[in-house]
XYZ file of N, CA and C in Angstrom:
603
model
N 17.304 54.276 -92.153
C 15.944 53.785 -92.308
C 15.210 54.597 -93.359
N 14.309 53.962 -94.075
C 13.553 54.681 -95.091
C 12.159 54.064 -95.234
N 11.280 54.814 -95.803
C 9.937 54.353 -96.124
C 9.615 54.744 -97.557
N 8.822 53.920 -98.225
C 8.330 54.236 -99.566
C 6.826 54.460 -99.456
N 6.391 55.645 -99.847
C 4.983 55.994 -99.711
C 4.472 56.680 -100.975
N 3.159 56.688 -101.113
C 2.517 57.510 -102.136
C 1.308 58.179 -101.500
N 0.513 58.861 -102.305
C -0.594 59.629 -101.735
C -1.645 58.756 -101.058
N -1.674 57.466 -101.402
C -2.680 56.587 -100.794
C -2.381 56.267 -99.332
N -1.101 56.397 -98.939
C -0.749 56.150 -97.533
C 0.165 57.245 -96.999
N -0.085 58.480 -97.448
C 0.737 59.614 -97.014
C 0.588 59.841 -95.513
N 1.691 60.167 -94.815
C 1.605 60.423 -93.375
C 0.893 61.741 -93.098
N 0.368 61.856 -91.907
C -0.308 63.101 -91.534
C 0.698 64.227 -91.302
N 1.953 63.860 -90.998
C 3.006 64.838 -90.777
C 4.322 64.298 -91.329
N 5.174 65.220 -91.811
C 6.484 64.834 -92.334
C 7.609 65.183 -91.360
N 7.257 65.504 -90.136
C 8.243 65.940 -89.145
C 9.291 64.879 -88.839
N 8.931 63.621 -88.944
C 9.843 62.538 -88.561
C 10.927 62.277 -89.607
N 10.810 62.894 -90.776
C 11.730 62.587 -91.868
C 12.836 63.634 -91.976
N 14.050 63.149 -92.212
C 15.177 64.055 -92.458
C 15.151 64.575 -93.884
N 14.725 63.728 -94.812
C 14.707 64.101 -96.227
C 13.583 63.368 -96.938
N 13.115 63.975 -98.019
C 12.081 63.371 -98.844
C 12.581 63.373 -100.281
N 12.690 62.191 -100.873
C 13.146 62.052 -102.252
C 11.923 61.797 -103.123
N 11.484 62.788 -103.875
C 10.269 62.598 -104.687
C 10.563 61.870 -105.989
N 9.594 61.108 -106.464
C 9.684 60.586 -107.820
C 9.676 61.783 -108.772
N 10.397 61.703 -109.897
C 10.541 62.875 -110.768
C 9.228 63.504 -111.226
N 8.178 62.703 -111.394
C 6.930 63.253 -111.913
C 6.060 63.959 -110.896
N 6.464 63.939 -109.607
C 5.658 64.581 -108.571
C 5.717 66.093 -108.744
N 4.569 66.726 -108.911
C 4.508 68.159 -109.186
C 5.041 68.992 -108.021
N 5.684 70.126 -108.315
C 6.181 71.024 -107.262
C 5.060 71.627 -106.413
N 3.818 71.461 -106.834
C 2.685 71.954 -106.040
C 2.281 70.964 -104.951
N 2.890 69.803 -104.942
C 2.560 68.786 -103.932
C 3.003 69.276 -102.554
N 2.249 68.962 -101.505
C 2.579 69.429 -100.137
C 3.981 69.071 -99.656
N 4.593 68.002 -100.182
C 5.921 67.633 -99.683
C 6.954 68.726 -99.956
N 6.744 69.530 -101.012
C 7.708 70.570 -101.351
C 7.698 71.724 -100.350
N 6.625 71.826 -99.590
C 6.530 72.893 -98.590
C 7.259 72.530 -97.305
N 7.752 71.302 -97.204
C 8.427 70.866 -95.981
C 9.858 71.385 -95.877
N 10.438 71.773 -97.008
C 11.846 72.180 -97.009
C 12.799 70.999 -96.896
N 12.288 69.783 -97.087
C 13.100 68.572 -96.916
C 13.326 67.819 -98.226
N 13.016 68.457 -99.343
C 13.149 67.777 -100.627
C 14.629 67.548 -100.958
N 14.954 66.319 -101.323
C 16.303 65.929 -101.739
C 16.189 65.230 -103.089
N 16.561 65.885 -104.186
C 16.471 65.235 -105.503
C 17.274 63.935 -105.534
N 16.770 62.970 -106.257
C 17.435 61.671 -106.334
C 18.862 61.792 -106.860
N 19.085 62.705 -107.824
C 20.437 62.901 -108.347
C 21.380 63.409 -107.260
N 20.911 64.337 -106.431
C 21.725 64.854 -105.325
C 22.017 63.758 -104.312
N 20.994 62.979 -103.978
C 21.142 61.914 -102.985
C 22.197 60.901 -103.424
N 22.098 60.418 -104.656
C 23.004 59.366 -105.120
C 24.410 59.889 -105.384
N 24.515 61.135 -105.855
C 25.809 61.689 -106.243
C 26.801 61.719 -105.084
N 26.318 61.916 -103.871
C 27.223 62.002 -102.725
C 27.904 60.664 -102.413
N 27.391 59.570 -102.994
C 27.985 58.244 -102.773
C 28.807 57.764 -103.972
N 28.882 58.588 -105.015
C 29.625 58.193 -106.204
C 31.127 58.354 -105.969
N 31.935 57.323 -106.296
C 33.390 57.466 -106.163
C 33.897 58.692 -106.909
N 34.830 59.394 -106.308
C 35.268 60.708 -106.767
C 35.810 60.721 -108.189
N 36.455 59.643 -108.625
C 37.112 59.640 -109.926
C 36.232 59.108 -111.060
N 34.971 58.859 -110.775
C 34.047 58.477 -111.842
C 33.694 59.700 -112.686
N 33.414 59.494 -113.957
C 33.056 60.569 -114.876
C 31.565 60.515 -115.172
N 30.899 61.653 -115.018
C 29.457 61.731 -115.268
C 29.203 62.651 -116.455
N 28.460 62.157 -117.436
C 28.061 62.948 -118.596
C 26.540 63.050 -118.583
N 26.018 64.256 -118.404
C 24.573 64.472 -118.366
C 24.085 64.882 -119.750
N 22.997 64.275 -120.187
C 22.395 64.600 -121.479
C 20.965 65.049 -121.235
N 20.623 66.234 -121.727
C 19.263 66.733 -121.571
C 18.796 67.385 -122.857
N 17.518 67.709 -122.919
C 16.930 68.307 -124.115
C 15.470 67.906 -124.194
N 14.700 68.620 -124.980
C 13.289 68.280 -125.116
C 13.121 67.011 -125.931
N 13.801 66.918 -127.050
C 13.718 65.742 -127.925
C 15.099 65.138 -128.139
N 15.118 63.834 -128.354
C 16.341 63.171 -128.780
C 17.339 62.833 -127.696
N 17.009 63.125 -126.429
C 18.017 62.866 -125.397
C 18.239 61.369 -125.162
N 17.185 60.561 -125.346
C 17.369 59.112 -125.198
C 18.266 58.564 -126.299
N 17.997 58.984 -127.537
C 18.814 58.536 -128.667
C 20.254 59.005 -128.517
N 20.429 60.281 -128.151
C 21.780 60.834 -127.968
C 22.519 60.098 -126.855
N 21.820 59.834 -125.758
C 22.432 59.115 -124.631
C 22.869 57.720 -125.060
N 22.023 57.040 -125.822
C 22.336 55.673 -126.258
C 23.531 55.665 -127.205
N 23.561 56.605 -128.145
C 24.687 56.674 -129.083
C 25.990 56.959 -128.334
N 25.945 57.924 -127.417
C 27.134 58.280 -126.644
C 27.606 57.110 -125.796
N 26.658 56.440 -125.143
C 26.986 55.264 -124.338
C 27.638 54.176 -125.201
N 27.070 53.912 -126.372
C 27.583 52.855 -127.252
C 29.002 53.163 -127.721
N 29.258 54.431 -128.061
C 30.603 54.832 -128.489
C 31.613 54.660 -127.352
N 31.241 55.134 -126.173
C 32.155 55.061 -125.034
C 32.394 53.623 -124.585
N 31.344 52.809 -124.629
C 31.492 51.409 -124.231
C 32.475 50.690 -125.151
N 32.406 50.985 -126.436
C 33.338 50.366 -127.387
C 34.749 50.912 -127.194
N 34.859 52.217 -126.966
C 36.166 52.856 -126.808
C 36.898 52.363 -125.563
N 36.150 52.182 -124.458
C 36.787 51.831 -123.181
C 36.599 50.369 -122.801
N 36.212 49.533 -123.759
C 36.008 48.110 -123.499
C 37.267 47.483 -122.905
N 37.106 46.829 -121.767
C 38.227 46.184 -121.102
C 39.067 47.106 -120.248
N 38.779 48.420 -120.293
C 39.559 49.392 -119.524
C 38.771 49.918 -118.322
N 37.518 50.280 -118.557
C 36.660 50.741 -117.470
C 35.204 50.539 -117.863
N 34.340 50.439 -116.868
C 32.920 50.204 -117.128
C 32.241 51.490 -117.576
N 31.267 51.345 -118.481
C 30.455 52.467 -118.947
C 28.997 52.126 -118.662
N 28.283 53.057 -118.059
C 26.894 52.830 -117.672
C 25.963 53.823 -118.364
N 24.730 53.381 -118.630
C 23.669 54.246 -119.144
C 22.614 54.333 -118.052
N 22.263 55.536 -117.635
C 21.477 55.680 -116.419
C 20.519 56.858 -116.499
N 19.784 57.067 -115.408
C 18.897 58.224 -115.294
C 17.530 57.976 -115.883
N 17.095 58.885 -116.726
C 15.762 58.804 -117.335
C 15.642 57.619 -118.283
N 16.734 56.914 -118.510
C 16.788 55.776 -119.424
C 16.425 54.479 -118.687
N 15.416 54.535 -117.853
C 14.842 53.381 -117.134
C 15.672 52.877 -115.955
N 16.933 53.251 -115.851
C 17.769 52.792 -114.740
C 18.086 53.988 -113.856
N 17.532 54.062 -112.654
C 17.778 55.227 -111.786
C 19.262 55.446 -111.534
N 19.655 56.696 -111.435
C 21.049 57.035 -111.153
C 21.495 56.392 -109.846
N 20.610 56.354 -108.862
C 20.949 55.748 -107.568
C 21.253 54.261 -107.709
N 20.547 53.578 -108.600
C 20.820 52.158 -108.831
C 22.181 51.964 -109.480
N 22.521 52.849 -110.415
C 23.830 52.773 -111.066
C 24.952 53.009 -110.067
N 24.805 54.016 -109.221
C 25.812 54.300 -108.195
C 25.962 53.101 -107.262
N 24.857 52.479 -106.912
C 24.896 51.302 -106.044
C 25.672 50.166 -106.707
N 25.448 49.954 -108.003
C 26.178 48.901 -108.733
C 27.680 49.179 -108.742
N 28.041 50.437 -108.962
C 29.461 50.816 -108.999
C 30.116 50.560 -107.648
N 29.421 50.896 -106.571
C 29.980 50.689 -105.227
C 30.080 49.206 -104.889
N 29.099 48.430 -105.308
C 29.130 46.988 -105.045
C 30.303 46.311 -105.750
N 30.690 46.839 -106.912
C 31.805 46.278 -107.682
C 33.148 46.910 -107.303
N 33.132 47.854 -106.376
C 34.338 48.553 -105.932
C 35.049 49.243 -107.098
N 34.265 49.755 -108.024
C 34.851 50.465 -109.163
C 35.181 51.903 -108.765
N 36.259 52.425 -109.340
C 36.713 53.768 -108.982
C 36.682 54.745 -110.154
N 36.666 54.241 -111.397
C 36.811 55.123 -112.558
C 35.771 54.849 -113.643
N 34.581 54.517 -113.283
C 33.534 54.238 -114.253
C 33.086 55.517 -114.958
N 32.456 55.350 -116.111
C 31.848 56.453 -116.854
C 30.343 56.245 -116.852
N 29.595 57.292 -116.551
C 28.141 57.184 -116.505
C 27.526 58.225 -117.430
N 26.754 57.761 -118.402
C 25.958 58.649 -119.241
C 24.572 58.723 -118.607
N 24.176 59.908 -118.170
C 22.917 60.063 -117.442
C 21.947 60.904 -118.266
N 20.855 60.302 -118.687
C 19.800 61.060 -119.348
C 18.980 61.763 -118.266
N 18.856 63.087 -118.376
C 18.231 63.871 -117.305
C 17.045 64.670 -117.842
N 15.885 64.445 -117.256
C 14.698 65.219 -117.613
C 14.666 66.512 -116.805
N 13.803 67.425 -117.207
C 13.670 68.679 -116.457
C 13.117 68.434 -115.063
N 12.309 67.375 -114.904
C 11.803 67.017 -113.573
C 12.963 66.667 -112.641
N 13.943 65.954 -113.197
C 15.068 65.476 -112.394
C 16.043 66.584 -112.038
N 16.184 67.580 -112.921
C 17.214 68.601 -112.712
C 16.706 69.874 -112.045
N 15.397 70.016 -111.905
C 14.816 71.293 -111.464
C 15.366 71.791 -110.133
N 15.647 70.884 -109.190
C 16.034 71.319 -107.844
C 17.421 70.837 -107.424
N 18.232 70.388 -108.387
C 19.543 69.854 -108.011
C 20.454 70.952 -107.454
N 21.289 70.567 -106.487
C 22.287 71.464 -105.908
C 23.648 70.777 -105.779
N 23.652 69.479 -105.447
C 24.897 68.756 -105.208
C 25.357 67.951 -106.423
N 24.456 67.603 -107.306
C 24.797 66.820 -108.490
C 25.654 67.650 -109.427
N 26.893 67.186 -109.698
C 27.844 67.940 -110.515
C 28.379 67.042 -111.633
N 27.704 67.022 -112.790
C 28.259 66.239 -113.898
C 29.578 66.838 -114.371
N 30.442 66.000 -114.899
C 31.680 66.517 -115.475
C 31.377 67.252 -116.777
N 30.473 66.690 -117.562
C 30.086 67.281 -118.834
C 28.562 67.285 -118.962
N 28.038 68.299 -119.636
C 26.609 68.364 -119.929
C 26.420 68.609 -121.418
N 25.508 67.854 -122.013
C 25.136 68.038 -123.414
C 23.653 68.409 -123.463
N 23.355 69.594 -123.998
C 21.985 70.121 -124.088
C 21.610 70.113 -125.565
N 20.723 69.187 -125.964
C 20.494 68.908 -127.389
C 19.577 69.906 -128.093
N 18.466 70.275 -127.500
C 17.485 71.162 -128.138
C 16.401 71.524 -127.126
N 15.522 72.453 -127.521
C 14.434 72.817 -126.619
C 13.226 73.321 -127.400
N 12.050 73.029 -126.850
C 10.786 73.586 -127.314
C 9.819 73.511 -126.125
N 8.694 74.198 -126.151
C 7.780 74.175 -125.001
C 7.346 72.753 -124.650
N 7.443 72.409 -123.393
C 7.084 71.058 -122.949
C 6.888 71.067 -121.430
N 6.113 70.145 -120.941
C 5.902 69.948 -119.504
C 5.446 71.221 -118.785
N 4.688 72.064 -119.479
C 4.260 73.315 -118.849
C 3.105 73.099 -117.863
N 2.620 71.868 -117.756
C 1.668 71.526 -116.694
C 2.403 71.198 -115.387
N 3.725 71.056 -115.456
C 4.551 70.759 -114.278
C 5.355 71.990 -113.874
N 5.963 72.639 -114.854
C 6.737 73.855 -114.591
C 5.807 75.064 -114.533
N 6.232 76.077 -113.810
C 5.405 77.284 -113.656
C 5.153 77.964 -114.995
N 6.187 78.027 -115.817
C 6.087 78.672 -117.121
C 7.273 78.231 -117.967
N 7.407 78.802 -119.161
C 8.481 78.416 -120.068
C 9.855 78.764 -119.506
N 9.956 79.898 -118.822
C 11.228 80.284 -118.213
C 11.663 79.269 -117.160
N 10.723 78.795 -116.371
C 11.021 77.806 -115.345
C 11.511 76.503 -115.978
N 10.915 76.135 -117.089
C 11.341 74.938 -117.819
C 12.781 75.090 -118.315
N 13.087 76.263 -118.875
C 14.448 76.533 -119.353
C 15.437 76.503 -118.195
N 15.088 77.125 -117.091
C 15.989 77.144 -115.931
C 16.279 75.736 -115.419
N 15.260 74.888 -115.429
C 15.455 73.510 -114.962
C 16.503 72.800 -115.813
N 16.463 73.030 -117.118
C 17.462 72.437 -118.015
C 18.836 73.078 -117.811
N 18.841 74.401 -117.658
C 20.100 75.132 -117.531
C 20.846 74.791 -116.245
N 20.157 74.262 -115.259
C 20.830 73.858 -114.014
C 21.970 72.891 -114.311
N 21.780 72.044 -115.299
C 22.808 71.062 -115.640
C 24.041 71.709 -116.244
N 23.850 72.845 -116.911
C 24.996 73.565 -117.465
C 25.767 74.279 -116.365
N 25.074 74.947 -115.486
C 25.743 75.690 -114.416
C 26.411 74.755 -113.417
N 25.945 73.517 -113.331
C 26.517 72.549 -112.397
C 27.675 71.758 -113.000
N 27.876 71.847 -114.311
C 28.927 71.068 -114.972
C 30.313 71.508 -114.508
N 31.152 70.552 -114.169
C 32.480 70.862 -113.636
C 33.494 71.194 -114.728
N 33.397 70.544 -115.883
C 34.423 70.718 -116.914
C 33.919 71.456 -118.149
N 32.865 70.962 -118.779
C 32.399 71.597 -120.009
C 30.931 71.301 -120.258
N 30.238 72.295 -120.826
C 28.867 72.129 -121.287
C 28.828 72.377 -122.787
N 28.057 71.569 -123.483
C 27.890 71.716 -124.921
C 26.414 71.975 -125.180
N 26.108 73.089 -125.850
C 24.723 73.507 -126.021
C 24.432 73.815 -127.489
N 23.303 73.352 -127.946
C 22.876 73.589 -129.317
C 22.501 75.062 -129.499
N 22.958 75.667 -130.607
C 22.628 77.071 -130.876
C 21.116 77.275 -130.985
N 20.393 76.237 -131.378
C 18.933 76.338 -131.461
C 18.337 76.766 -130.139
N 18.937 76.330 -129.036
C 18.440 76.664 -127.701
C 18.600 78.163 -127.435
N 19.754 78.683 -127.799
C 20.005 80.121 -127.613
C 19.042 80.939 -128.455
N 18.839 80.519 -129.705
C 17.896 81.224 -130.581
C 16.487 81.175 -130.002
N 16.090 80.015 -129.496
C 14.755 79.843 -128.918
C 14.557 80.775 -127.721
N 15.564 80.861 -126.884
C 15.474 81.693 -125.680
C 15.331 83.168 -126.060
N 16.114 83.619 -127.048
C 16.009 85.009 -127.491
C 14.665 85.287 -128.149
N 14.202 84.374 -128.974
C 12.927 84.551 -129.676
C 11.747 84.651 -128.706
N 11.879 83.995 -127.552
C 10.794 83.985 -126.573
C 11.037 84.958 -125.412
N 12.035 85.839 -125.582
C 12.350 86.875 -124.582
C 12.574 86.285 -123.187
N 13.307 85.184 -123.141
C 13.620 84.531 -121.878
C 15.029 84.920 -121.429
N 15.330 84.632 -120.188
C 16.648 84.958 -119.640
C 17.615 83.808 -119.850
N 18.851 84.143 -120.126
C 19.881 83.135 -120.334
C 21.233 83.674 -119.894
N 21.934 82.891 -119.081
C 23.315 83.188 -118.716
C 24.125 81.920 -118.922
N 24.981 81.926 -119.933
C 25.781 80.736 -120.222
C 27.022 80.704 -119.340
N 27.321 79.561 -118.728
C 28.573 79.437 -117.982
C 29.776 79.625 -118.904
N 30.896 80.022 -118.354
C 32.093 80.277 -119.150
C 32.634 79.014 -119.811
N 32.312 77.859 -119.245
C 32.837 76.610 -119.806
C 31.894 76.007 -120.853
N 31.046 76.845 -121.462
C 30.085 76.362 -122.461
C 30.657 76.449 -123.867
N 30.319 75.459 -124.674
C 30.647 75.453 -126.093
C 29.349 75.325 -126.878
N 29.185 76.155 -127.911
C 27.962 76.159 -128.698
C 28.196 75.396 -130.000
N 27.239 74.558 -130.378
C 27.325 73.884 -131.673
C 26.033 74.134 -132.440
N 26.092 73.989 -133.750
C 24.888 74.120 -134.553
C 24.953 73.170 -135.729
N 23.766 72.835 -136.220
C 23.669 71.926 -137.357
C 24.229 72.598 -138.587
N 25.059 71.884 -139.301
C 25.666 72.418 -140.528
C 24.952 71.831 -141.737
N 24.362 72.702 -142.553
C 23.713 72.252 -143.770
C 24.766 72.138 -144.871
N 24.764 71.023 -145.574
C 25.756 70.814 -146.624
C 25.058 70.493 -147.946
N 25.516 71.123 -149.004
C 25.035 70.807 -150.341
C 26.002 69.834 -150.991
N 25.491 68.690 -151.377
C 26.346 67.649 -151.954
C 26.034 67.511 -153.432
N 27.034 67.722 -154.274
C 26.853 67.605 -155.720
C 27.030 66.146 -156.136
N 26.104 65.645 -156.917
C 26.186 64.264 -157.396
C 26.552 64.235 -158.873
């Protein structure tokens, strides 16, 4: 059983609920976070995903929608007729809806490209993407996160949760050092950077 509520019809007590799945934009200062019952949507849906499906998480301050779309388009063409490829998450289609579609079709080996915002990743524990791509970072959403370090940690959760490999832009590492922030890269991380090329005509 479930209920859908907002602040206009909030219950006087949350004792009756086993879990509370907040919409990503709900601030961590909201009273529901004090209940200890918060279950991120990514964590909730991931437990129902068939084991052999591949999840690729894409995050970053800018360009994650474009990167997700390009990656999805490449994979869809590559695996056409072999397995389904889905675009999900912050890209207008909730991850839970994608998982539901996969289960309804009895698919076992689908590929899911999930665009993940810092709101979505801040409290994840069970969501384990196979791969994570971290495109770039700059100060953002500091009205939601406690500070810049908290924003970075929310993004880094996707790297530490990755099962196979994380790919991170060197710009992110430079940004973290320049701002005296903390960073611990998982051992399965690969760093890339933009290569400037001079072309003679």
